[in-house]
Every structure is written in structure tokens, then in C-alpha cells.
PDB file of N, CA, C and O in Angstrom:
ATOM      1  N   UNK A   1     -24.575  16.087 -35.682  1.00 86.00           N
ATOM      2  CA  UNK A   1     -24.387  14.757 -35.133  1.00 86.00           C
ATOM      3  C   UNK A   1     -25.746  14.166 -34.777  1.00 86.00           C
ATOM      4  O   UNK A   1     -26.619  14.850 -34.269  1.00 86.00           O
ATOM      5  N   UNK A   2     -25.815  12.890 -35.006  1.00 94.00           N
ATOM      6  CA  UNK A   2     -27.078  12.210 -34.743  1.00 94.00           C
ATOM      7  C   UNK A   2     -27.118  11.699 -33.306  1.00 94.00           C
ATOM      8  O   UNK A   2     -26.124  11.736 -32.580  1.00 94.00           O
ATOM      9  N   UNK A   3     -28.265  11.210 -32.943  1.00 95.00           N
ATOM     10  CA  UNK A   3     -28.452  10.652 -31.602  1.00 95.00           C
ATOM     11  C   UNK A   3     -27.539   9.434 -31.409  1.00 95.00           C
ATOM     12  O   UNK A   3     -26.982   9.228 -30.328  1.00 95.00           O
ATOM     13  N   UNK A   4     -27.354   8.661 -32.460  1.00 96.00           N
ATOM     14  CA  UNK A   4     -26.481   7.489 -32.366  1.00 96.00           C
ATOM     15  C   UNK A   4     -25.034   7.902 -32.110  1.00 96.00           C
ATOM     16  O   UNK A   4     -24.319   7.246 -31.355  1.00 96.00           O
ATOM     17  N   UNK A   5     -24.590   8.974 -32.728  1.00 95.00           N
ATOM     18  CA  UNK A   5     -23.228   9.462 -32.502  1.00 95.00           C
ATOM     19  C   UNK A   5     -23.043   9.903 -31.046  1.00 95.00           C
ATOM     20  O   UNK A   5     -22.035   9.574 -30.410  1.00 95.00           O
ATOM     21  N   UNK A   6     -23.999  10.652 -30.535  1.00 96.00           N
ATOM     22  CA  UNK A   6     -23.925  11.096 -29.141  1.00 96.00           C
ATOM     23  C   UNK A   6     -23.960   9.904 -28.188  1.00 96.00           C
ATOM     24  O   UNK A   6     -23.235   9.874 -27.185  1.00 96.00           O
ATOM     25  N   UNK A   7     -24.783   8.931 -28.484  1.00 97.00           N
ATOM     26  CA  UNK A   7     -24.867   7.736 -27.646  1.00 97.00           C
ATOM     27  C   UNK A   7     -23.542   6.984 -27.645  1.00 97.00           C
ATOM     28  O   UNK A   7     -23.081   6.516 -26.590  1.00 97.00           O
ATOM     29  N   UNK A   8     -22.922   6.888 -28.788  1.00 97.00           N
ATOM     30  CA  UNK A   8     -21.628   6.198 -28.881  1.00 97.00           C
ATOM     31  C   UNK A   8     -20.561   6.949 -28.099  1.00 97.00           C
ATOM     32  O   UNK A   8     -19.740   6.330 -27.409  1.00 97.00           O
ATOM     33  N   UNK A   9     -20.560   8.269 -28.173  1.00 97.00           N
ATOM     34  CA  UNK A   9     -19.577   9.068 -27.435  1.00 97.00           C
ATOM     35  C   UNK A   9     -19.783   8.912 -25.930  1.00 97.00           C
ATOM     36  O   UNK A   9     -18.830   8.706 -25.175  1.00 97.00           O
ATOM     37  N   UNK A  10     -21.015   8.995 -25.500  1.00 97.00           N
ATOM     38  CA  UNK A  10     -21.310   8.847 -24.069  1.00 97.00           C
ATOM     39  C   UNK A  10     -20.937   7.443 -23.589  1.00 97.00           C
ATOM     40  O   UNK A  10     -20.369   7.281 -22.498  1.00 97.00           O
ATOM     41  N   UNK A  11     -21.227   6.431 -24.379  1.00 97.00           N
ATOM     42  CA  UNK A  11     -20.884   5.053 -24.008  1.00 97.00           C
ATOM     43  C   UNK A  11     -19.363   4.879 -23.928  1.00 97.00           C
ATOM     44  O   UNK A  11     -18.857   4.207 -23.018  1.00 97.00           O
ATOM     45  N   UNK A  12     -18.635   5.472 -24.840  1.00 97.00           N
ATOM     46  CA  UNK A  12     -17.170   5.371 -24.821  1.00 97.00           C
ATOM     47  C   UNK A  12     -16.597   6.064 -23.582  1.00 97.00           C
ATOM     48  O   UNK A  12     -15.692   5.523 -22.922  1.00 97.00           O
ATOM     49  N   UNK A  13     -17.121   7.227 -23.263  1.00 98.00           N
ATOM     50  CA  UNK A  13     -16.647   7.946 -22.071  1.00 98.00           C
ATOM     51  C   UNK A  13     -16.976   7.157 -20.806  1.00 98.00           C
ATOM     52  O   UNK A  13     -16.139   7.023 -19.913  1.00 98.00           O
ATOM     53  N   UNK A  14     -18.178   6.623 -20.732  1.00 98.00           N
ATOM     54  CA  UNK A  14     -18.577   5.834 -19.562  1.00 98.00           C
ATOM     55  C   UNK A  14     -17.704   4.591 -19.413  1.00 98.00           C
ATOM     56  O   UNK A  14     -17.308   4.227 -18.298  1.00 98.00           O
ATOM     57  N   UNK A  15     -17.394   3.950 -20.527  1.00 98.00           N
ATOM     58  CA  UNK A  15     -16.546   2.763 -20.487  1.00 98.00           C
ATOM     59  C   UNK A  15     -15.140   3.117 -20.024  1.00 98.00           C
ATOM     60  O   UNK A  15     -14.543   2.402 -19.213  1.00 98.00           O
ATOM     61  N   UNK A  16     -14.600   4.211 -20.526  1.00 98.00           N
ATOM     62  CA  UNK A  16     -13.265   4.645 -20.116  1.00 98.00           C
ATOM     63  C   UNK A  16     -13.236   4.984 -18.629  1.00 98.00           C
ATOM     64  O   UNK A  16     -12.306   4.595 -17.907  1.00 98.00           O
ATOM     65  N   UNK A  17     -14.247   5.690 -18.145  1.00 98.00           N
ATOM     66  CA  UNK A  17     -14.304   6.035 -16.728  1.00 98.00           C
ATOM     67  C   UNK A  17     -14.448   4.784 -15.853  1.00 98.00           C
ATOM     68  O   UNK A  17     -13.847   4.694 -14.779  1.00 98.00           O
ATOM     69  N   UNK A  18     -15.226   3.822 -16.305  1.00 98.00           N
ATOM     70  CA  UNK A  18     -15.375   2.575 -15.551  1.00 98.00           C
ATOM     71  C   UNK A  18     -14.054   1.819 -15.486  1.00 98.00           C
ATOM     72  O   UNK A  18     -13.698   1.253 -14.448  1.00 98.00           O
ATOM     73  N   UNK A  19     -13.311   1.831 -16.571  1.00 97.00           N
ATOM     74  CA  UNK A  19     -12.002   1.167 -16.581  1.00 97.00           C
ATOM     75  C   UNK A  19     -11.020   1.830 -15.637  1.00 97.00           C
ATOM     76  O   UNK A  19     -10.295   1.164 -14.892  1.00 97.00           O
ATOM     77  N   UNK A  20     -10.986   3.154 -15.644  1.00 98.00           N
ATOM     78  CA  UNK A  20     -10.098   3.887 -14.747  1.00 98.00           C
ATOM     79  C   UNK A  20     -10.493   3.639 -13.297  1.00 98.00           C
ATOM     80  O   UNK A  20      -9.640   3.423 -12.433  1.00 98.00           O
ATOM     81  N   UNK A  21     -11.778   3.642 -13.016  1.00 98.00           N
ATOM     82  CA  UNK A  21     -12.258   3.392 -11.660  1.00 98.00           C
ATOM     83  C   UNK A  21     -11.880   1.991 -11.194  1.00 98.00           C
ATOM     84  O   UNK A  21     -11.420   1.810 -10.061  1.00 98.00           O
ATOM     85  N   UNK A  22     -12.046   1.012 -12.033  1.00 97.00           N
ATOM     86  CA  UNK A  22     -11.690  -0.365 -11.679  1.00 97.00           C
ATOM     87  C   UNK A  22     -10.198  -0.487 -11.415  1.00 97.00           C
ATOM     88  O   UNK A  22      -9.774  -1.157 -10.465  1.00 97.00           O
ATOM     89  N   UNK A  23      -9.387   0.164 -12.226  1.00 97.00           N
ATOM     90  CA  UNK A  23      -7.944   0.119 -12.043  1.00 97.00           C
ATOM     91  C   UNK A  23      -7.546   0.777 -10.723  1.00 97.00           C
ATOM     92  O   UNK A  23      -6.721   0.246  -9.972  1.00 97.00           O
ATOM     93  N   UNK A  24      -8.139   1.914 -10.413  1.00 97.00           N
ATOM     94  CA  UNK A  24      -7.827   2.603  -9.161  1.00 97.00           C
ATOM     95  C   UNK A  24      -8.235   1.773  -7.948  1.00 97.00           C
ATOM     96  O   UNK A  24      -7.505   1.706  -6.957  1.00 97.00           O
ATOM     97  N   UNK A  25      -9.397   1.143  -8.019  1.00 97.00           N
ATOM     98  CA  UNK A  25      -9.841   0.289  -6.905  1.00 97.00           C
ATOM     99  C   UNK A  25      -8.873  -0.861  -6.689  1.00 97.00           C
ATOM    100  O   UNK A  25      -8.534  -1.205  -5.559  1.00 97.00           O
ATOM    101  N   UNK A  26      -8.409  -1.465  -7.782  1.00 96.00           N
ATOM    102  CA  UNK A  26      -7.458  -2.571  -7.665  1.00 96.00           C
ATOM    103  C   UNK A  26      -6.168  -2.097  -7.016  1.00 96.00           C
ATOM    104  O   UNK A  26      -5.629  -2.754  -6.120  1.00 96.00           O
ATOM    105  N   UNK A  27      -5.649  -0.953  -7.466  1.00 95.00           N
ATOM    106  CA  UNK A  27      -4.398  -0.436  -6.908  1.00 95.00           C
ATOM    107  C   UNK A  27      -4.540  -0.095  -5.429  1.00 95.00           C
ATOM    108  O   UNK A  27      -3.657  -0.399  -4.626  1.00 95.00           O
ATOM    109  N   UNK A  28      -5.632   0.528  -5.056  1.00 95.00           N
ATOM    110  CA  UNK A  28      -5.838   0.884  -3.647  1.00 95.00           C
ATOM    111  C   UNK A  28      -5.921  -0.368  -2.792  1.00 95.00           C
ATOM    112  O   UNK A  28      -5.295  -0.452  -1.728  1.00 95.00           O
ATOM    113  N   UNK A  29      -6.665  -1.377  -3.235  1.00 93.00           N
ATOM    114  CA  UNK A  29      -6.766  -2.624  -2.474  1.00 93.00           C
ATOM    115  C   UNK A  29      -5.401  -3.289  -2.346  1.00 93.00           C
ATOM    116  O   UNK A  29      -5.044  -3.812  -1.292  1.00 93.00           O
ATOM    117  N   UNK A  30      -4.633  -3.283  -3.427  1.00 91.00           N
ATOM    118  CA  UNK A  30      -3.311  -3.909  -3.410  1.00 91.00           C
ATOM    119  C   UNK A  30      -2.393  -3.195  -2.423  1.00 91.00           C
ATOM    120  O   UNK A  30      -1.710  -3.839  -1.625  1.00 91.00           O
ATOM    121  N   UNK A  31      -2.353  -1.879  -2.453  1.00 88.00           N
ATOM    122  CA  UNK A  31      -1.473  -1.135  -1.559  1.00 88.00           C
ATOM    123  C   UNK A  31      -1.935  -1.240  -0.112  1.00 88.00           C
ATOM    124  O   UNK A  31      -1.115  -1.327   0.797  1.00 88.00           O
ATOM    125  N   UNK A  32      -3.227  -1.237   0.133  1.00 87.00           N
ATOM    126  CA  UNK A  32      -3.717  -1.369   1.500  1.00 87.00           C
ATOM    127  C   UNK A  32      -3.429  -2.756   2.062  1.00 87.00           C
ATOM    128  O   UNK A  32      -3.177  -2.900   3.261  1.00 87.00           O
ATOM    129  N   UNK A  33      -3.436  -3.771   1.222  1.00 83.00           N
ATOM    130  CA  UNK A  33      -3.140  -5.116   1.712  1.00 83.00           C
ATOM    131  C   UNK A  33      -1.687  -5.227   2.168  1.00 83.00           C
ATOM    132  O   UNK A  33      -1.369  -6.036   3.032  1.00 83.00           O
ATOM    133  N   UNK A  34      -0.800  -4.418   1.603  1.00 78.00           N
ATOM    134  CA  UNK A  34       0.601  -4.425   2.027  1.00 78.00           C
ATOM    135  C   UNK A  34       0.781  -3.818   3.404  1.00 78.00           C
ATOM    136  O   UNK A  34       1.799  -4.025   4.055  1.00 78.00           O
ATOM    137  N   UNK A  35      -0.174  -3.049   3.877  1.00 79.00           N
ATOM    138  CA  UNK A  35      -0.050  -2.392   5.165  1.00 79.00           C
ATOM    139  C   UNK A  35      -0.642  -3.202   6.310  1.00 79.00           C
ATOM    140  O   UNK A  35      -0.634  -2.762   7.452  1.00 79.00           O
ATOM    141  N   UNK A  36      -1.162  -4.386   6.009  1.00 79.00           N
ATOM    142  CA  UNK A  36      -1.707  -5.259   7.037  1.00 79.00           C
ATOM    143  C   UNK A  36      -0.714  -6.399   7.282  1.00 79.00           C
ATOM    144  O   UNK A  36      -0.159  -6.943   6.333  1.00 79.00           O
ATOM    145  N   UNK A  37      -0.509  -6.774   8.553  1.00 77.00           N
ATOM    146  CA  UNK A  37       0.369  -7.922   8.801  1.00 77.00           C
ATOM    147  C   UNK A  37      -0.253  -9.207   8.256  1.00 77.00           C
ATOM    148  O   UNK A  37      -1.455  -9.426   8.392  1.00 77.00           O
ATOM    149  N   UNK A  38       0.561 -10.038   7.622  1.00 78.00           N
ATOM    150  CA  UNK A  38       0.024 -11.273   7.045  1.00 78.00           C
ATOM    151  C   UNK A  38       0.913 -12.478   7.333  1.00 78.00           C
ATOM    152  O   UNK A  38       0.822 -13.480   6.651  1.00 78.00           O
ATOM    153  N   UNK A  39       1.784 -12.363   8.309  1.00 76.00           N
ATOM    154  CA  UNK A  39       2.596 -13.521   8.662  1.00 76.00           C
ATOM    155  C   UNK A  39       4.010 -13.458   8.135  1.00 76.00           C
ATOM    156  O   UNK A  39       4.711 -14.461   8.140  1.00 76.00           O
ATOM    157  N   UNK A  40       4.469 -12.326   7.648  1.00 76.00           N
ATOM    158  CA  UNK A  40       5.868 -12.222   7.273  1.00 76.00           C
ATOM    159  C   UNK A  40       6.176 -11.537   5.971  1.00 76.00           C
ATOM    160  O   UNK A  40       7.281 -11.065   5.777  1.00 76.00           O
ATOM    161  N   UNK A  41       5.253 -11.460   5.050  1.00 78.00           N
ATOM    162  CA  UNK A  41       5.584 -10.949   3.735  1.00 78.00           C
ATOM    163  C   UNK A  41       5.195  -9.516   3.460  1.00 78.00           C
ATOM    164  O   UNK A  41       5.587  -8.964   2.441  1.00 78.00           O
ATOM    165  N   UNK A  42       4.447  -8.904   4.361  1.00 81.00           N
ATOM    166  CA  UNK A  42       3.977  -7.553   4.057  1.00 81.00           C
ATOM    167  C   UNK A  42       4.967  -6.503   4.554  1.00 81.00           C
ATOM    168  O   UNK A  42       5.872  -6.782   5.345  1.00 81.00           O
ATOM    169  N   UNK A  43       4.788  -5.298   4.084  1.00 83.00           N
ATOM    170  CA  UNK A  43       5.620  -4.180   4.500  1.00 83.00           C
ATOM    171  C   UNK A  43       5.457  -3.952   6.003  1.00 83.00           C
ATOM    172  O   UNK A  43       6.421  -3.674   6.712  1.00 83.00           O
ATOM    173  N   UNK A  44       4.241  -4.103   6.495  1.00 85.00           N
ATOM    174  CA  UNK A  44       3.973  -3.918   7.927  1.00 85.00           C
ATOM    175  C   UNK A  44       4.800  -4.900   8.757  1.00 85.00           C
ATOM    176  O   UNK A  44       5.381  -4.528   9.775  1.00 85.00           O
ATOM    177  N   UNK A  45       4.871  -6.162   8.346  1.00 86.00           N
ATOM    178  CA  UNK A  45       5.661  -7.158   9.064  1.00 86.00           C
ATOM    179  C   UNK A  45       7.148  -6.804   9.043  1.00 86.00           C
ATOM    180  O   UNK A  45       7.844  -6.956  10.049  1.00 86.00           O
ATOM    181  N   UNK A  46       7.627  -6.331   7.911  1.00 88.00           N
ATOM    182  CA  UNK A  46       9.036  -5.964   7.807  1.00 88.00           C
ATOM    183  C   UNK A  46       9.360  -4.775   8.701  1.00 88.00           C
ATOM    184  O   UNK A  46      10.398  -4.756   9.360  1.00 88.00           O
ATOM    185  N   UNK A  47       8.466  -3.806   8.759  1.00 89.00           N
ATOM    186  CA  UNK A  47       8.675  -2.650   9.625  1.00 89.00           C
ATOM    187  C   UNK A  47       8.673  -3.090  11.082  1.00 89.00           C
ATOM    188  O   UNK A  47       9.502  -2.630  11.878  1.00 89.00           O
ATOM    189  N   UNK A  48       7.778  -3.987  11.451  1.00 89.00           N
ATOM    190  CA  UNK A  48       7.740  -4.483  12.823  1.00 89.00           C
ATOM    191  C   UNK A  48       9.031  -5.203  13.189  1.00 89.00           C
ATOM    192  O   UNK A  48       9.555  -5.032  14.299  1.00 89.00           O
ATOM    193  N   UNK A  49       9.575  -6.003  12.272  1.00 91.00           N
ATOM    194  CA  UNK A  49      10.833  -6.694  12.546  1.00 91.00           C
ATOM    195  C   UNK A  49      11.975  -5.696  12.707  1.00 91.00           C
ATOM    196  O   UNK A  49      12.797  -5.822  13.621  1.00 91.00           O
ATOM    197  N   UNK A  50      12.038  -4.710  11.822  1.00 93.00           N
ATOM    198  CA  UNK A  50      13.087  -3.701  11.929  1.00 93.00           C
ATOM    199  C   UNK A  50      12.972  -2.910  13.222  1.00 93.00           C
ATOM    200  O   UNK A  50      13.980  -2.591  13.865  1.00 93.00           O
ATOM    201  N   UNK A  51      11.762  -2.599  13.616  1.00 95.00           N
ATOM    202  CA  UNK A  51      11.555  -1.852  14.854  1.00 95.00           C
ATOM    203  C   UNK A  51      12.036  -2.668  16.052  1.00 95.00           C
ATOM    204  O   UNK A  51      12.682  -2.131  16.958  1.00 95.00           O
ATOM    205  N   UNK A  52      11.774  -3.963  16.056  1.00 94.00           N
ATOM    206  CA  UNK A  52      12.238  -4.820  17.150  1.00 94.00           C
ATOM    207  C   UNK A  52      13.760  -4.880  17.176  1.00 94.00           C
ATOM    208  O   UNK A  52      14.375  -4.827  18.249  1.00 94.00           O
ATOM    209  N   UNK A  53      14.397  -4.946  16.019  1.00 95.00           N
ATOM    210  CA  UNK A  53      15.863  -4.981  15.967  1.00 95.00           C
ATOM    211  C   UNK A  53      16.462  -3.673  16.459  1.00 95.00           C
ATOM    212  O   UNK A  53      17.445  -3.677  17.190  1.00 95.00           O
ATOM    213  N   UNK A  54      15.871  -2.567  16.072  1.00 95.00           N
ATOM    214  CA  UNK A  54      16.365  -1.270  16.526  1.00 95.00           C
ATOM    215  C   UNK A  54      16.221  -1.159  18.042  1.00 95.00           C
ATOM    216  O   UNK A  54      17.123  -0.657  18.730  1.00 95.00           O
ATOM    217  N   UNK A  55      15.124  -1.646  18.587  1.00 95.00           N
ATOM    218  CA  UNK A  55      14.941  -1.638  20.035  1.00 95.00           C
ATOM    219  C   UNK A  55      16.012  -2.471  20.722  1.00 95.00           C
ATOM    220  O   UNK A  55      16.555  -2.075  21.765  1.00 95.00           O
ATOM    221  N   UNK A  56      16.330  -3.641  20.159  1.00 95.00           N
ATOM    222  CA  UNK A  56      17.386  -4.482  20.729  1.00 95.00           C
ATOM    223  C   UNK A  56      18.746  -3.775  20.682  1.00 95.00           C
ATOM    224  O   UNK A  56      19.504  -3.803  21.655  1.00 95.00           O
ATOM    225  N   UNK A  57      19.056  -3.160  19.558  1.00 95.00           N
ATOM    226  CA  UNK A  57      20.329  -2.436  19.426  1.00 95.00           C
ATOM    227  C   UNK A  57      20.390  -1.292  20.421  1.00 95.00           C
ATOM    228  O   UNK A  57      21.418  -1.070  21.075  1.00 95.00           O
ATOM    229  N   UNK A  58      19.306  -0.575  20.582  1.00 94.00           N
ATOM    230  CA  UNK A  58      19.258   0.528  21.528  1.00 94.00           C
ATOM    231  C   UNK A  58      19.478   0.031  22.960  1.00 94.00           C
ATOM    232  O   UNK A  58      20.217   0.628  23.740  1.00 94.00           O
ATOM    233  N   UNK A  59      18.845  -1.098  23.305  1.00 93.00           N
ATOM    234  CA  UNK A  59      19.009  -1.676  24.635  1.00 93.00           C
ATOM    235  C   UNK A  59      20.463  -2.079  24.873  1.00 93.00           C
ATOM    236  O   UNK A  59      21.037  -1.797  25.928  1.00 93.00           O
ATOM    237  N   UNK A  60      21.089  -2.717  23.888  1.00 93.00           N
ATOM    238  CA  UNK A  60      22.489  -3.125  24.009  1.00 93.00           C
ATOM    239  C   UNK A  60      23.394  -1.907  24.179  1.00 93.00           C
ATOM    240  O   UNK A  60      24.295  -1.898  25.031  1.00 93.00           O
ATOM    241  N   UNK A  61      23.159  -0.865  23.419  1.00 92.00           N
ATOM    242  CA  UNK A  61      23.967   0.360  23.532  1.00 92.00           C
ATOM    243  C   UNK A  61      23.794   1.008  24.898  1.00 92.00           C
ATOM    244  O   UNK A  61      24.763   1.499  25.482  1.00 92.00           O
ATOM    245  N   UNK A  62      22.589   0.996  25.408  1.00 92.00           N
ATOM    246  CA  UNK A  62      22.348   1.575  26.724  1.00 92.00           C
ATOM    247  C   UNK A  62      23.057   0.771  27.814  1.00 92.00           C
ATOM    248  O   UNK A  62      23.608   1.343  28.764  1.00 92.00           O
ATOM    249  N   UNK A  63      23.053  -0.550  27.666  1.00 89.00           N
ATOM    250  CA  UNK A  63      23.740  -1.393  28.644  1.00 89.00           C
ATOM    251  C   UNK A  63      25.245  -1.152  28.610  1.00 89.00           C
ATOM    252  O   UNK A  63      25.890  -1.121  29.648  1.00 89.00           O
ATOM    253  N   UNK A  64      25.824  -0.972  27.446  1.00 87.00           N
ATOM    254  CA  UNK A  64      27.266  -0.736  27.317  1.00 87.00           C
ATOM    255  C   UNK A  64      27.656   0.626  27.880  1.00 87.00           C
ATOM    256  O   UNK A  64      28.742   0.772  28.427  1.00 87.00           O
ATOM    257  N   UNK A  65      26.816   1.607  27.714  1.00 83.00           N
ATOM    258  CA  UNK A  65      27.175   2.947  28.179  1.00 83.00           C
ATOM    259  C   UNK A  65      27.103   3.068  29.694  1.00 83.00           C
ATOM    260  O   UNK A  65      27.732   3.939  30.268  1.00 83.00           O
ATOM    261  N   UNK A  66      26.332   2.197  30.366  1.00 77.00           N
ATOM    262  CA  UNK A  66      26.249   2.265  31.821  1.00 77.00           C
ATOM    263  C   UNK A  66      27.368   1.516  32.508  1.00 77.00           C
ATOM    264  O   UNK A  66      27.565   1.671  33.704  1.00 77.00           O
ATOM    265  N   UNK A  67      28.097   0.701  31.783  1.00 68.00           N
ATOM    266  CA  UNK A  67      29.187  -0.078  32.396  1.00 68.00           C
ATOM    267  C   UNK A  67      30.461   0.698  32.495  1.00 68.00           C
ATOM    268  O   UNK A  67      30.816   1.590  31.891  1.00 68.00           O
TER     269      UNK A  67
END
């Protein structure tokens, strides 16, 4: 194999690794953005709403059991 062949192989591997790295960075940023509250649409906001509802239900059940 010539130097040009080795250079082409190394360039192809580097390009593939750069593509995989870019894809992973995009996915990580996308998933991390879902874990931050943003005014209603993120997973974090939905979990907070559900937690508040569960707390309300628990409070109502506790009030009923003491009567």
C-alpha cells in the first residue's frame, strides 16, 4: 500500500469518528435539555406537575382518614 492509500484510510476513519462524535454530542444535548424546566413542555415540568398532584391526593386521603 502506498502513502496515499494509508492517508485515505486514516482520513476516512477520522471522518467517521468525527461524525459519530457529533451525533453523540447532539443526542446528549437533546436529552439533557429535556431534564431542565422550560415552562411546561419538558419532562422535568411534567414530573413536577405529577408530583404536585400526588401530594394533593395524599393530603386529601390523609384528611379523609382522620375524620
